[in-house]
Structures are given as structure tokens and as C-alpha cells.
Short mmCIF file of C-alpha atoms in Angstrom, two decimals:
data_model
loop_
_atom_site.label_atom_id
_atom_site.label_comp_id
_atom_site.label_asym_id
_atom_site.label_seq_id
_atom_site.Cartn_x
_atom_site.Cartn_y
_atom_site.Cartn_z
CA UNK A 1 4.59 16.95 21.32
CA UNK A 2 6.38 18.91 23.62
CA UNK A 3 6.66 23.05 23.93
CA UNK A 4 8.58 24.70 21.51
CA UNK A 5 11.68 26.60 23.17
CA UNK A 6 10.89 30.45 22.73
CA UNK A 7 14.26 30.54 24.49
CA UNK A 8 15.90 28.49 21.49
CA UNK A 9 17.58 29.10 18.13
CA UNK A 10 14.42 27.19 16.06
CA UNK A 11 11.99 29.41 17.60
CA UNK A 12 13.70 32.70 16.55
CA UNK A 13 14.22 31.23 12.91
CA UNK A 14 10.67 30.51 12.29
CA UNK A 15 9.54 33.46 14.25
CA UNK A 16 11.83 35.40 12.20
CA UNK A 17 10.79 33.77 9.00
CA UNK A 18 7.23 34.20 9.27
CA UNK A 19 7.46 37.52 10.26
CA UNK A 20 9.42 38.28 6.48
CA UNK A 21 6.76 36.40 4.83
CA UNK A 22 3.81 38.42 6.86
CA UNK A 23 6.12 42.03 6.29
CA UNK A 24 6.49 40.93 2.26
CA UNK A 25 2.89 40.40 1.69
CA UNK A 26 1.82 43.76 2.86
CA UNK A 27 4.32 45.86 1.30
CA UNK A 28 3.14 43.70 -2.23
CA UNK A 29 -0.16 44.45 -1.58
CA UNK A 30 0.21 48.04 -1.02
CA UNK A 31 2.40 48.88 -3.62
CA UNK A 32 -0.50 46.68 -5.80
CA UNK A 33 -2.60 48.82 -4.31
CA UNK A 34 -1.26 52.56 -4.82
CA UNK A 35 0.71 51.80 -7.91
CA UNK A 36 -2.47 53.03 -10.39
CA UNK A 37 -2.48 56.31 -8.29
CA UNK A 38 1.44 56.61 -8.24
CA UNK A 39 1.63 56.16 -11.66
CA UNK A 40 -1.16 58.69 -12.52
CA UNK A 41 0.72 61.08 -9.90
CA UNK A 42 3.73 60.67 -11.99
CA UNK A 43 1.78 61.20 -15.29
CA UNK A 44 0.42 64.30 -13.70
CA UNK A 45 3.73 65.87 -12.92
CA UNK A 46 5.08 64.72 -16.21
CA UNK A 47 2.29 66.85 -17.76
CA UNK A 48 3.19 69.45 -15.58
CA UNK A 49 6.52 69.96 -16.92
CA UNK A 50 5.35 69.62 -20.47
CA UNK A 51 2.79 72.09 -20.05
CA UNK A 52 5.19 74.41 -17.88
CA UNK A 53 7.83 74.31 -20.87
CA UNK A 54 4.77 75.62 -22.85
CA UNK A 55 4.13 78.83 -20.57
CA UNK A 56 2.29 77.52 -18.49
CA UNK A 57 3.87 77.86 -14.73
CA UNK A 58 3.96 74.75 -13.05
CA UNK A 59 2.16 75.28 -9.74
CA UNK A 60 -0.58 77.47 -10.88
CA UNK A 61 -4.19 76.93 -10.04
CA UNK A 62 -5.42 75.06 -13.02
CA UNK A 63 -6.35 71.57 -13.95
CA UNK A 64 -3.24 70.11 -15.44
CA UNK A 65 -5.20 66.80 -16.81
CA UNK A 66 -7.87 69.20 -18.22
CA UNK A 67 -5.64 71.66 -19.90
CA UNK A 68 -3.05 69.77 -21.12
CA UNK A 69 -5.88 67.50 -22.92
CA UNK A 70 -6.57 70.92 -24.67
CA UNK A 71 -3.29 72.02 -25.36
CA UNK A 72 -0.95 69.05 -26.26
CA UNK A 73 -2.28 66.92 -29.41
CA UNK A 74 -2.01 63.54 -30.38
CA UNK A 75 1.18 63.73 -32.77
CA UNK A 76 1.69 61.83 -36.20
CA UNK A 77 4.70 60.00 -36.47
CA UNK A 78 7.30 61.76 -37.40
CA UNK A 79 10.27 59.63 -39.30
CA UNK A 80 10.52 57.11 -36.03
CA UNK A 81 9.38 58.81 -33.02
CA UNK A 82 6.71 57.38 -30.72
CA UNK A 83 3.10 58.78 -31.13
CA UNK A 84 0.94 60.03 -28.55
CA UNK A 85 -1.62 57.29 -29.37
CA UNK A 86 0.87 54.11 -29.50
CA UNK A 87 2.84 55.47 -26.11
CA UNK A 88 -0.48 56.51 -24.43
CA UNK A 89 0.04 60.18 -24.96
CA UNK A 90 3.76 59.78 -24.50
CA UNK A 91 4.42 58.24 -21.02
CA UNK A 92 4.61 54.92 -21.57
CA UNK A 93 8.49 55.52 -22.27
CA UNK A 94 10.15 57.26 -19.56
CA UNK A 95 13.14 60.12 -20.00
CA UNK A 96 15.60 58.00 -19.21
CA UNK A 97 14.56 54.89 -21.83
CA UNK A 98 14.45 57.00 -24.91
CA UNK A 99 16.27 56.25 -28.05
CA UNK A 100 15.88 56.42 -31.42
CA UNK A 101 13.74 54.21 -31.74
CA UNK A 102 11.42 55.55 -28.93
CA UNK A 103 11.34 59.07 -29.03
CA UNK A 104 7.96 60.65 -27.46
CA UNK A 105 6.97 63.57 -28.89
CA UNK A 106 4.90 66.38 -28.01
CA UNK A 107 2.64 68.49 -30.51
CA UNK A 108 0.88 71.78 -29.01
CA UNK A 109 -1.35 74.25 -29.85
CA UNK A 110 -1.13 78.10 -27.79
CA UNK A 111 -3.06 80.79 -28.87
CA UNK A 112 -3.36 79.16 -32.12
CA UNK A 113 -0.33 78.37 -32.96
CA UNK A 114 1.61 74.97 -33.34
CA UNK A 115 4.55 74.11 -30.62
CA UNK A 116 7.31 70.97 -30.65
CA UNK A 117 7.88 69.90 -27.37
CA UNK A 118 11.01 67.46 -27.11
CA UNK A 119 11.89 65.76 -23.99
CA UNK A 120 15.93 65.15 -23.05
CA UNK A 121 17.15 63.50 -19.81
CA UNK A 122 21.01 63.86 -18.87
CA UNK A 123 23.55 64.01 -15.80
CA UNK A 124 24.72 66.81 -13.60
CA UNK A 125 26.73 67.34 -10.77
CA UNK A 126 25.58 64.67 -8.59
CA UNK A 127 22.62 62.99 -10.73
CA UNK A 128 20.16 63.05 -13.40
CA UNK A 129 18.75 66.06 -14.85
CA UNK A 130 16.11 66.20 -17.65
CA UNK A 131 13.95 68.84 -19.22
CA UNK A 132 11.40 70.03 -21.73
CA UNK A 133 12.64 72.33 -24.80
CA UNK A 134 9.56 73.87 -26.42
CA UNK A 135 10.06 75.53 -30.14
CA UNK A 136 7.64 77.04 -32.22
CA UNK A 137 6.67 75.69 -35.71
CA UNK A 138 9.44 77.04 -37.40
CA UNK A 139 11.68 73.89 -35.71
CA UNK A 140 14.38 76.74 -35.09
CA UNK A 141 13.30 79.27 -32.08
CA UNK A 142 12.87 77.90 -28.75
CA UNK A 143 9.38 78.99 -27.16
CA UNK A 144 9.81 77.95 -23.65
CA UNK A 145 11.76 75.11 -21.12
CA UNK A 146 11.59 73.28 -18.48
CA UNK A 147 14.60 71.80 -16.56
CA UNK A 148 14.84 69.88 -13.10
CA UNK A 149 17.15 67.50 -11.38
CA UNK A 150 17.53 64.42 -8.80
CA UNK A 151 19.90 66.11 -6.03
CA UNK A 152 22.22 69.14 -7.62
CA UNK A 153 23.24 71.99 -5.24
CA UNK A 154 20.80 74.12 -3.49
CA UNK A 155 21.75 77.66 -4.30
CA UNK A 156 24.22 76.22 -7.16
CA UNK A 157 23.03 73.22 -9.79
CA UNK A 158 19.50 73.47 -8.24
CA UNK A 159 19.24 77.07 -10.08
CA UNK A 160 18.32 75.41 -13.32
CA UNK A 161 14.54 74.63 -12.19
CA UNK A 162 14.66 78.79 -11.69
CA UNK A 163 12.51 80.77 -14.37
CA UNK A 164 14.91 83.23 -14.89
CA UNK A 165 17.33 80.43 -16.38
CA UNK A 166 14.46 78.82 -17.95
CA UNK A 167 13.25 81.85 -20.03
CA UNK A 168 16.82 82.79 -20.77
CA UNK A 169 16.49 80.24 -23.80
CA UNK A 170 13.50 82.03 -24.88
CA UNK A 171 13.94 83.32 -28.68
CA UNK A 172 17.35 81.48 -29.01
CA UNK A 173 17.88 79.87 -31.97
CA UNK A 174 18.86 76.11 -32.42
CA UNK A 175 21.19 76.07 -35.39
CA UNK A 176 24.03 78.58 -36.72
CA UNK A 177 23.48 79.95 -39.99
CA UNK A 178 24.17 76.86 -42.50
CA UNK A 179 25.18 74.55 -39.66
CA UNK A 180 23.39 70.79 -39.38
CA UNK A 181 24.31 70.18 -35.64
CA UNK A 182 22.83 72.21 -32.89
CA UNK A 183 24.52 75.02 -31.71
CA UNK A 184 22.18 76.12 -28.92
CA UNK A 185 24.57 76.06 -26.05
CA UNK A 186 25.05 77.08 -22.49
CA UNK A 187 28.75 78.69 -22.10
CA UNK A 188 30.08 80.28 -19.05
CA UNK A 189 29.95 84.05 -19.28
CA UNK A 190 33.11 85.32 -20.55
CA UNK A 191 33.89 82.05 -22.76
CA UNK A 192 31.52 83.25 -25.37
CA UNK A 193 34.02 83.39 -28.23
CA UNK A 194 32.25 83.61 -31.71
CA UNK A 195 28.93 81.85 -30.79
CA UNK A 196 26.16 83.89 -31.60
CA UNK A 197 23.99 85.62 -29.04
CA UNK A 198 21.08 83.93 -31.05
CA UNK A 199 22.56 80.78 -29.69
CA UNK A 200 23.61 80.49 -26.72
CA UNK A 201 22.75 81.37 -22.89
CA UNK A 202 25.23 82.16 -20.34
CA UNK A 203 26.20 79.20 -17.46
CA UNK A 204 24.89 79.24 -13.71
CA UNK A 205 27.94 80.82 -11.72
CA UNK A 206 29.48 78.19 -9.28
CA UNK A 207 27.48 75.86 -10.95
CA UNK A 208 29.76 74.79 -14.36
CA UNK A 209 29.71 71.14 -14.06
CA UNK A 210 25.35 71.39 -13.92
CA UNK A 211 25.48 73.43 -16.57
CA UNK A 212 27.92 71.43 -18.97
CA UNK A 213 25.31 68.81 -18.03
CA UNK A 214 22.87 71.08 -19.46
CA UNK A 215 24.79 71.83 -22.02
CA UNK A 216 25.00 68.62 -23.08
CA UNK A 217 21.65 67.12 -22.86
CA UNK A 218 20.38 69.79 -24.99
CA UNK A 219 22.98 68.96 -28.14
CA UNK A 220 22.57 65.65 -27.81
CA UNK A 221 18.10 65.51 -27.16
CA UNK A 222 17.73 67.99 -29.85
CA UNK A 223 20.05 65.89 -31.75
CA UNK A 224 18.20 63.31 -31.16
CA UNK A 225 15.06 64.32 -32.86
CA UNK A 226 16.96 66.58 -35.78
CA UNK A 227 15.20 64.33 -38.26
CA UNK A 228 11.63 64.55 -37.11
CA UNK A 229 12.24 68.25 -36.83
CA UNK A 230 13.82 68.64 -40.62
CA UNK A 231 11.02 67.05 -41.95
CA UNK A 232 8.55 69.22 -39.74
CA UNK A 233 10.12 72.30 -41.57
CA UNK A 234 9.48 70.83 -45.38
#
């Protein structure tokens, strides 16, 4: 059997070829290999946001596992959302997969008192967006957010993950008096009209199309869970 030709077109196919196969295996086996700690990473964050949305600042120094183990509860079910024990405390459906018939939700407890934490995913300027609305037990008052997004506008878009925009839907109110659909809205400043102050919170300037998006995921995620959260208030 004679030398193979390193010079020739066979030897750079199979060279070529086993190289894929060798390149293939190792990139399976790590991503076998990290995906448990990925995936706990990603829980992590998740919890994060949750707890953030409750008050508590995202970044601090505190145990996130440990403290959101105190303060967010397994749920009931509530008409057909997902419970925290059948979607392993609510993160075995991502954001973007909910619908009504998978709908995590998020019971609380802070300084004795019951929150609703409902999660909403939605688009912006230039890609996804989501966020955390927290309301107290009266369904009606929002308690605290959370918002962040893929790639919006540093400066612009971007200004959503900011705490002043954040706690400017604190004490807002999700419904106008008598109304069934959600009228907590973000309007650019100046387009007001009648909406109530109790309802609404003014727009990021420069920003309009992020916050329509915002806008927009909050009518239609509340929306979303308006059942679960009419039958929380019987």
C-alpha cells in the first residue's frame, strides 16, 4: 500500500473530515458538560429579576437562591396558569413560550404581605424585551418592575432597565374605573389626553418605538393573566 498524497485532494478531504468529527465531539461534550451550570446561571438571573421587581435591587450583596426561596412561594393554580411545583418553581417555561395555557406565576410574601408577580416578554426597537410587573394583593396597584432587553439603544431603548423608569410604575393602577382591559400604559409626555395619572407613566424621550414596545407587552402580559388575577380579588 503505497503513501497517501498529503499533496492530494483525498488527503485534504479526510484530513478535513476528521478534523469536523474531532471539533464536533468536543464542543458536544462541553456543552454536556456546562449545560447543568448554564442552566442554573440562567435560573439564577431569572430569580434575580423576579426578586428585583419585588424591591429587591438586582446586584446587591445577598444570596439570590437563598432569599428568593424565602420570599417567592409555591403558587396554587390559578384558573390555568402553571404552578411553581409542576414548572419547577416557574422556569421550566421560558418568557418567550408562554401562553395561556402556560402561564408561570409568581406568589410573594414582603414584610408580610402577599405580592403577584407576572412575567411578559415583547419586542422593541431592535429585539426582545421582557419584564417583571409586581402588584400587591389587591390585583390592582403595581408594587414594583423589572424590565430589560436583547440589544435596544444605549442612552435611548436601553433606559428601560434604569430604576428611575422602573419605579415610575410604582402605585399606578392597572384598570380605569369600571374598565375590564388594562389601562396601565406608557404614553409619550404631552400625548396624555384623558388617561388618568393613576394609569399611566410617561415614554423614554428619543426612545418611542422601545417604549410602544413596552407599552404593549404590558396590555397584552397583564392581559394575559386578567383571569387568574379576577379570581385572586374574589
Amino acid at each position: 500500500m503505497g503513501k497517501l498524497n498529503t499533496n492530494g485532494n483525498a488527503y485534504t478531504i479526510i484530513y478535513a473530515s476528521i478534523m469536523v468529527i474531532i471539533v464536533a465531539f468536543l464542543l458536544a461534550f462541553v456543552a454536556q458538560a456546562l449545560g447543568p451550570t448554564q442552566k442554573a446561571n440562567e435560573d439564577n438571573d431569572k430569580k434575580s429579576q423576579i426578586l428585583a421587581a419585588l424591591g429587591i435591587e438586582k446586584g446587591s450583596d445577598y444570596d439570590v437562591e437563598g432569599k428568593y426561596t424565602e420570599m417567592v412561594k409555591a403558587d396554587p393554580i390559578y384558573g390555568k396558569t402553571v404552578s411553581e411545583k409542576e414548572d419547577n418553581g416557574g422556569f421550566a417555561v421560558a418568557n418567550k413560550d408562554m401562553s395561556e395555557s402556560k402561564r408561570p406565576f409568581y406568589v410573594a410574601e414582603v414584610d408580610g404581605q402577599t405580592k403577584y408577580v407576572v412575567p411578559m416578554t415583547g419586542a422593541g426597537l431592535w429585539g426582545g424585551i421582557w419584564g417583571y410587573v409586581a402588584l400587591d394583593d389587591d390585583c390592582e396597584t403595581v408594587f414594583g418592575t423589572y424590565f430589560s432587553h436583547e440589544s435596544e439603544t444605549a442612552g435611548l431603548g436601553a433606559r428601560i432597565t434604569e430604576k428611575w423608569f422602573q419605579d415610575s410604575f410604582k402605585g399606578k393602577k392597572l384598570h380605569a374605573d369600571g374598565a375590564a382591559d388594562v389601562a396601565l400604559s406608557v404614553v409619550k409626555k404631552g400625548k396624555e389626553g384623558k388617561i388618568s395619572p393613576d394609569n399611566y407613566v410617561n415614554g423614554i424621550t428619543g426612545a418611542t418605538l422601545t417604549s410602544n414596545g413596552v407599552d404593549e407587552m404590558i396590555k397584552k402580559g397583564l392581559g394575559m393573566y386578567a383571569d387568574i388575577l379576577d379570581n385572586l380579588k374574589k
